[in-house]
XYZ file of C-alpha atoms in Angstrom:
487
model
C -25.789 -11.604 -24.717
C -27.346 -12.641 -21.438
C -26.704 -9.282 -19.828
C -28.013 -7.406 -22.866
C -31.293 -9.293 -22.577
C -31.360 -8.720 -18.818
C -30.798 -4.976 -19.205
C -33.559 -4.817 -21.822
C -35.912 -6.604 -19.439
C -35.068 -4.219 -16.594
C -35.634 -1.170 -18.764
C -38.794 -2.714 -20.173
C -40.215 -2.786 -16.643
C -39.836 0.995 -16.452
C -36.838 0.938 -14.052
C -34.348 3.735 -14.672
C -31.832 2.902 -11.974
C -28.097 2.329 -12.365
C -27.262 -1.311 -13.201
C -24.016 -2.927 -12.039
C -22.712 -5.526 -14.487
C -19.786 -7.712 -13.360
C -16.855 -8.905 -15.406
C -16.163 -12.518 -16.318
C -14.077 -15.161 -14.519
C -15.840 -14.775 -11.158
C -15.904 -11.012 -11.786
C -12.111 -10.653 -11.907
C -11.848 -9.901 -15.635
C -13.041 -6.686 -17.308
C -11.028 -7.139 -20.507
C -14.125 -7.652 -22.686
C -16.524 -5.473 -20.762
C -16.399 -2.323 -22.921
C -16.623 -4.200 -26.202
C -19.617 -6.273 -25.104
C -21.568 -3.933 -22.853
C -25.274 -3.402 -23.455
C -26.304 -0.131 -25.096
C -27.304 1.711 -21.941
C -25.995 4.883 -20.340
C -26.725 3.829 -16.744
C -24.165 1.028 -16.333
C -21.408 0.465 -13.779
C -18.725 -2.209 -14.208
C -18.391 -4.584 -11.256
C -15.329 -6.478 -9.999
C -14.562 -8.984 -7.239
C -10.852 -9.160 -6.399
C -9.210 -11.323 -3.732
C -5.694 -11.350 -5.143
C -6.244 -14.216 -7.544
C -3.540 -15.195 -10.043
C -3.005 -12.655 -12.845
C -4.962 -9.988 -10.948
C -2.787 -9.235 -7.884
C -0.184 -6.702 -9.034
C -0.324 -3.043 -9.972
C 0.610 -3.807 -13.570
C -2.261 -6.313 -13.829
C -4.702 -3.766 -12.380
C -3.539 -1.172 -14.901
C -4.050 -3.619 -17.760
C -7.329 -5.135 -16.559
C -9.224 -2.286 -14.899
C -7.786 1.143 -15.754
C -9.071 1.223 -19.382
C -12.634 0.504 -18.265
C -12.434 2.977 -15.367
C -11.366 5.668 -17.827
C -14.722 5.396 -19.615
C -17.366 4.255 -17.119
C -17.755 4.064 -13.349
C -16.216 0.931 -11.820
C -16.983 -0.542 -8.395
C -15.118 -3.366 -6.701
C -18.111 -4.952 -5.002
C -15.890 -7.331 -3.033
C -12.253 -7.065 -1.965
C -10.753 -8.967 0.881
C -8.127 -10.116 3.340
C -5.564 -8.324 5.474
C -2.276 -7.554 3.772
C -3.689 -7.481 0.240
C -6.296 -4.732 0.457
C -3.695 -2.326 1.879
C -1.921 -2.534 -1.476
C -5.038 -2.557 -3.659
C -6.990 0.305 -2.048
C -4.481 3.119 -2.759
C -4.450 2.120 -6.418
C -8.255 2.129 -6.545
C -8.319 5.549 -4.860
C -5.903 6.958 -7.426
C -8.190 5.795 -10.262
C -11.476 6.981 -8.744
C -12.746 3.417 -8.327
C -15.120 2.564 -5.486
C -14.796 -0.560 -3.336
C -16.462 -2.546 -0.562
C -14.677 -4.944 1.816
C -15.890 -8.509 2.262
C -17.231 -9.284 4.793
C -19.117 -7.981 7.850
C -19.236 -11.318 9.637
C -17.488 -13.256 12.416
C -16.319 -16.323 10.523
C -12.806 -16.244 11.967
C -11.334 -16.356 8.444
C -9.035 -13.871 6.707
C -12.045 -12.195 5.072
C -13.889 -11.427 8.340
C -13.916 -7.715 9.184
C -15.225 -8.224 12.728
C -14.663 -10.661 15.566
C -17.975 -9.873 17.293
C -21.359 -8.515 16.278
C -20.758 -5.534 18.525
C -18.486 -4.388 15.715
C -15.145 -5.284 17.293
C -12.820 -5.262 14.272
C -10.270 -7.888 13.309
C -6.781 -6.797 12.243
C -8.146 -6.768 8.695
C -11.064 -4.604 9.824
C -8.762 -2.144 11.583
C -6.613 -1.811 8.479
C -9.629 -1.239 6.232
C -11.134 1.336 8.600
C -7.808 3.114 9.083
C -7.449 3.475 5.331
C -10.929 4.958 4.993
C -10.214 7.374 7.840
C -6.998 8.454 6.156
C -9.036 9.562 3.149
C -11.037 12.078 5.187
C -8.095 14.504 5.247
C -7.820 14.739 1.451
C -10.416 14.861 -1.320
C -10.911 11.616 -3.220
C -10.148 11.719 -6.959
C -13.259 12.355 -9.042
C -14.537 9.353 -11.020
C -14.685 9.644 -14.795
C -18.155 10.975 -15.693
C -20.466 9.370 -18.225
C -23.095 11.239 -20.248
C -26.025 10.630 -17.901
C -24.694 8.952 -14.743
C -23.829 10.986 -11.684
C -22.492 8.600 -9.014
C -23.766 9.292 -5.541
C -20.785 10.303 -3.358
C -20.020 8.025 -0.437
C -20.242 9.919 2.875
C -16.955 10.140 4.752
C -16.873 7.934 7.872
C -16.862 9.728 11.178
C -13.602 9.012 13.036
C -13.914 7.364 16.412
C -12.722 9.575 19.273
C -10.362 6.784 20.284
C -8.506 7.084 16.983
C -6.988 10.426 17.904
C -3.499 9.692 19.239
C -2.466 11.160 22.566
C -0.158 14.141 22.144
C 0.257 16.211 19.016
C 0.666 14.726 15.565
C 3.102 16.232 13.067
C 1.499 18.350 10.356
C 3.205 16.264 7.678
C 5.078 13.002 8.026
C 5.939 9.980 5.922
C 5.097 7.813 8.961
C 1.549 7.393 10.370
C 0.804 9.104 13.677
C 0.286 5.959 15.740
C -1.681 5.802 18.977
C 0.612 3.060 20.269
C 4.067 1.797 19.312
C 5.231 -1.567 20.672
C 8.937 -2.458 20.452
C 10.084 -5.987 21.325
C 13.813 -6.760 21.623
C 15.134 -10.228 20.839
C 18.758 -11.275 21.152
C 21.923 -12.319 19.367
C 20.874 -13.850 16.059
C 21.660 -12.863 12.504
C 19.075 -12.232 9.806
C 19.981 -15.453 7.994
C 19.504 -17.504 11.174
C 15.894 -16.331 11.675
C 14.393 -15.346 8.334
C 13.196 -18.428 6.503
C 14.198 -20.706 9.379
C 11.988 -23.675 10.203
C 12.852 -22.980 13.844
C 11.081 -19.595 13.714
C 7.733 -20.248 11.980
C 5.791 -17.665 13.974
C 8.206 -14.798 13.368
C 8.262 -15.542 9.652
C 4.471 -15.648 9.553
C 4.347 -12.349 11.447
C 6.851 -10.773 9.069
C 4.717 -11.841 6.112
C 1.821 -9.818 7.551
C 3.876 -6.645 7.407
C 7.267 -5.333 6.364
C 10.466 -7.320 6.884
C 13.497 -5.028 6.731
C 15.740 -6.912 4.322
C 18.869 -4.876 4.905
C 18.774 -3.871 8.584
C 21.777 -3.712 10.936
C 22.616 -3.320 14.591
C 25.141 -0.568 15.325
C 27.621 -2.202 17.698
C 28.563 -5.151 19.920
C 27.710 -6.305 22.560
C 24.104 -5.776 23.707
C 24.010 -2.592 25.786
C 25.281 -0.146 23.142
C 22.444 -1.222 20.849
C 19.798 -0.732 23.539
C 21.187 2.734 24.243
C 21.266 3.541 20.513
C 17.603 2.551 20.118
C 16.453 4.697 23.045
C 18.689 7.778 22.889
C 20.558 7.750 19.574
C 23.857 7.409 21.424
C 26.594 4.774 21.027
C 28.765 5.425 24.060
C 32.079 3.681 24.723
C 31.113 3.243 28.371
C 28.434 0.745 27.352
C 30.693 -1.725 25.536
C 31.515 -3.832 28.644
C 27.768 -4.537 29.113
C 28.163 -3.081 32.597
C 25.466 -2.624 35.233
C 24.143 0.931 35.849
C 26.835 1.973 38.317
C 28.997 5.119 38.325
C 30.787 5.349 35.001
C 28.138 3.221 33.258
C 25.122 5.529 33.086
C 23.871 8.336 30.872
C 22.731 11.868 31.595
C 21.375 12.235 28.065
C 17.739 12.794 27.250
C 16.058 9.744 25.810
C 13.002 8.642 23.859
C 10.886 8.350 27.005
C 11.656 11.970 27.902
C 10.598 13.190 24.468
C 7.455 11.041 24.483
C 6.420 12.445 27.870
C 7.126 16.000 26.735
C 4.759 15.446 23.787
C 1.948 14.380 26.137
C 2.377 10.634 25.585
C 2.728 7.803 28.071
C 5.359 5.056 28.144
C 6.427 1.940 30.020
C 9.184 -0.610 29.816
C 8.049 -4.180 30.558
C 10.913 -6.466 31.677
C 10.259 -10.186 31.862
C 11.471 -11.861 35.107
C 12.662 -8.569 36.615
C 10.454 -8.952 39.676
C 10.424 -5.695 41.648
C 10.090 -2.565 39.521
C 13.124 -0.534 38.463
C 15.571 -3.419 38.820
C 19.151 -2.168 38.498
C 20.960 -5.506 38.845
C 20.698 -8.957 37.308
C 18.036 -11.195 38.792
C 17.940 -14.776 37.521
C 17.007 -14.594 33.843
C 16.529 -10.807 33.994
C 19.631 -9.132 32.546
C 19.846 -5.476 33.460
C 21.987 -4.801 30.358
C 18.833 -5.501 28.318
C 16.879 -2.831 30.210
C 18.026 0.506 28.783
C 15.761 2.718 30.862
C 17.562 2.214 34.179
C 20.794 3.516 32.605
C 19.339 7.020 32.235
C 19.961 9.180 35.278
C 16.679 11.095 35.018
C 14.749 7.812 35.220
C 16.838 5.694 37.583
C 17.394 8.495 40.122
C 13.697 9.380 40.228
C 12.286 6.510 42.273
C 8.636 7.354 41.664
C 9.139 7.684 37.939
C 11.263 4.565 37.631
C 9.042 2.245 39.649
C 5.905 3.374 37.809
C 7.430 3.130 34.333
C 9.998 0.303 34.411
C 7.945 -2.675 35.537
C 7.816 -6.447 35.403
C 6.394 -7.938 32.225
C 3.443 -9.433 34.094
C 1.966 -5.915 34.360
C 1.413 -5.791 30.598
C -1.616 -8.101 30.673
C -3.495 -5.673 32.920
C -2.449 -2.643 30.899
C -3.583 -4.236 27.625
C -7.128 -4.629 28.951
C -8.137 -1.311 27.387
C -6.681 1.146 24.917
C -6.820 3.829 27.608
C -4.550 1.872 29.964
C -2.085 0.842 27.246
C 0.859 3.263 27.103
C 1.569 5.052 23.853
C 5.142 3.704 23.880
C 5.508 0.098 24.992
C 8.991 -1.411 25.303
C 9.242 -5.161 25.940
C 12.362 -7.075 26.941
C 11.873 -10.849 27.280
C 14.085 -12.743 29.728
C 17.372 -14.370 28.737
C 15.667 -17.575 27.644
C 12.671 -16.164 25.813
C 14.735 -13.591 23.899
C 16.871 -16.411 22.361
C 20.035 -15.276 24.199
C 20.415 -18.374 26.370
C 17.797 -20.664 24.817
C 17.053 -21.877 21.309
C 15.509 -20.037 18.395
C 12.540 -22.374 18.687
C 12.052 -21.446 22.347
C 12.095 -17.721 21.602
C 9.790 -18.138 18.624
C 7.389 -20.065 20.830
C 7.376 -17.153 23.251
C 6.602 -14.753 20.406
C 3.779 -17.026 19.232
C 2.163 -16.888 22.676
C 2.771 -13.241 23.530
C 2.457 -11.257 20.295
C -1.201 -12.249 19.674
C -2.016 -10.704 23.062
C -0.807 -7.400 21.653
C -2.286 -7.825 18.177
C -5.704 -8.730 19.608
C -5.706 -6.038 22.296
C -8.061 -3.025 22.136
C -5.060 -0.779 21.503
C -4.339 -2.698 18.296
C -7.866 -3.520 17.144
C -9.532 -0.178 17.870
C -6.655 2.278 17.404
C -3.729 2.845 15.108
C -0.797 0.823 16.422
C 2.611 -0.414 15.296
C 4.491 -3.516 16.464
C 8.250 -3.761 15.865
C 10.067 -7.031 16.652
C 13.827 -6.582 16.295
C 17.072 -8.253 17.349
C 19.638 -6.182 19.250
C 22.715 -7.620 17.481
C 23.819 -10.709 15.618
C 26.216 -13.385 16.848
C 28.990 -12.115 14.546
C 27.695 -14.431 11.827
C 26.483 -11.881 9.250
C 28.138 -8.493 9.688
C 25.585 -7.503 12.358
C 22.621 -7.792 9.984
C 19.563 -8.606 12.096
C 15.838 -9.190 11.528
C 13.226 -6.458 12.001
C 9.519 -6.986 11.327
C 6.977 -4.149 11.361
C 3.262 -4.936 11.596
C 0.309 -2.602 12.103
C -1.878 0.149 10.725
C -0.687 1.395 7.360
C 2.276 -0.999 7.197
C 2.891 -2.554 3.780
C 2.249 -6.289 3.801
C 4.572 -8.968 2.415
C 7.127 -6.243 1.698
C 10.922 -6.525 1.960
C 12.571 -3.156 1.290
C 16.217 -3.349 0.139
C 17.040 0.018 1.733
C 19.904 -0.122 4.230
C 18.664 0.682 7.738
C 19.922 0.385 11.308
C 18.757 1.027 14.864
C 18.995 4.807 14.386
C 16.491 4.574 11.533
C 14.029 2.719 13.766
C 14.413 5.387 16.456
C 13.951 8.091 13.808
C 10.778 6.352 12.607
C 9.239 6.616 16.081
C 10.282 10.268 16.303
C 8.790 10.991 12.871
C 5.496 9.313 13.764
C 5.003 11.609 16.733
C 6.854 14.716 15.567
C 9.482 14.369 18.291
C 12.796 16.239 18.142
C 15.823 14.087 17.409
C 18.238 13.241 20.223
C 21.695 13.094 18.611
C 23.367 13.483 15.233
C 22.948 9.731 14.768
C 19.164 9.675 14.676
C 19.091 13.228 13.339
C 21.043 12.076 10.298
C 18.989 8.917 9.825
C 15.905 8.664 7.624
C 12.591 7.348 8.864
C 11.656 3.978 7.378
C 9.074 5.587 5.113
C 8.960 2.838 2.496
C 7.479 0.461 5.079
C 4.378 2.671 5.034
C 4.066 3.058 1.286
C 6.189 6.186 0.847
C 9.179 6.303 -1.445
C 12.471 4.873 -0.279
C 14.445 7.533 1.595
C 18.095 8.370 1.176
C 20.026 5.807 3.220
C 21.396 6.845 6.576
C 24.888 8.362 6.454
C 25.964 5.967 9.188
C 28.262 3.504 7.399
C 27.066 -0.072 7.506
C 27.942 -3.089 5.386
C 25.405 -3.599 2.633
C 24.724 -7.134 1.374
C 22.880 -7.755 -1.868
C 19.279 -6.452 -1.692
C 16.601 -8.979 -0.896
C 13.852 -9.235 -3.558
C 10.305 -8.267 -2.653
C 7.966 -11.271 -2.416
C 4.617 -11.324 -4.195
C 1.521 -11.331 -1.932
C 0.015 -14.787 -1.600
C -3.143 -15.036 -3.718
C -6.239 -15.961 -1.735
C -9.737 -16.998 -2.716
C -12.829 -16.147 -0.704
C -14.597 -18.985 1.100
C -18.163 -18.404 2.222
C -19.327 -20.804 4.965
C -22.008 -23.116 3.581
C -21.181 -22.323 -0.031
C -18.885 -23.921 -2.556
C -15.643 -21.895 -2.877
C -14.942 -20.237 -6.183
C -12.456 -22.310 -8.209
C -9.106 -20.830 -9.123
C -5.660 -22.135 -10.064
C -3.539 -23.325 -7.172
C -1.652 -20.278 -5.888
C 2.087 -20.243 -5.463
C 3.007 -20.010 -1.764
C 4.877 -16.869 -0.798
C 8.228 -17.540 0.859
C 10.183 -14.874 2.668
C 13.728 -14.996 1.243
C 16.583 -15.947 3.506
C 18.732 -13.033 2.448
């Protein structure tokens, strides 16, 4: 009744503008909106949605919002936080519902779109902007018209020049065309030893921000064959002794770096504790068997190319200073302690907690479309070679655990699909890109035989409630914490 009186007062003043009327329950609930709306043809239904209980799944959106959107314009005046909006926005787009992200401020909370008033976006801001930019290539669905209301179309945002990836993008792909892809290789632990472990809190937090491959496998033992598989699609018998790059233990095959260069993209391998560039022998905690690039003849035998592209990890800090100096393909191999090979899970997780934020907060990640993959090369023979893989970045589904069976060839194929690169062998050529991590349907599993444990269930995104500094937070039931299953 209050809104009916308010609408009458507005119209009585002579105002003929559109009036936005929110739902109940802190604007989450539209269930009674149609039945109780004022008699006025210039109304829009308003919603605030931050993933609160009973309003954070597609089925709840269909029940709560779709019926109203079928009859009148609906606008989500506030949506918020990284990981949740990436799931909500595509549904809103498909129903012709408008939305605005909360908030353009520098609070340092999950709802802050920017980290500085110069407009530097947070990870949440980058994800929101990237989604809007993705809509410029296809027409938005038309909202349901009402007798007298013609919604004013929102102008399409102008893409930043920096958002155009180097090299050509494929005309059609189930994987985003990233500006930068970061791949970090950890060592010798099974999925069940890392996922859900109290010794790896940072990795599990990182995985919750994106997609955790719940059924992912290495392709061989020991280390070197897996590094070669990830970079050239090969699984050669010569690599099984984990030998140094000497005659009889090298490859003349083309590799991912070759294909990236041919497409006009840059690349570097950053090796922690290697020291001098292009190291071809062990050096303290640098293990050459964890550096795949020096095993390829066309890299190792080209001194200028090798020393400029296979460098010590300390060079990464300088290269991350700007998006322009960050290579399109970044490969990172920690040393034998920090990759968990010789030291504890806790030690390696501590390294990830210090080093990964440097990537996630870099200009390449905050101002361009980037992907971070953290993966283990092999297990310790504890779980049939099932290993953890977390994907985080632009367009990656959050808090998602696909049950699809994948392996290292699928990860290589995903990079190739993102950039439209030709495949390297029958192994990656026969593997599917990991399309479901980016919201596409699950692909047909790779023909490469791998043991398949029971699928891991997909966790529900953790509900969050907006907190505005200086204001009392909106009350809501205590949310149930989201836990990544241990497999």
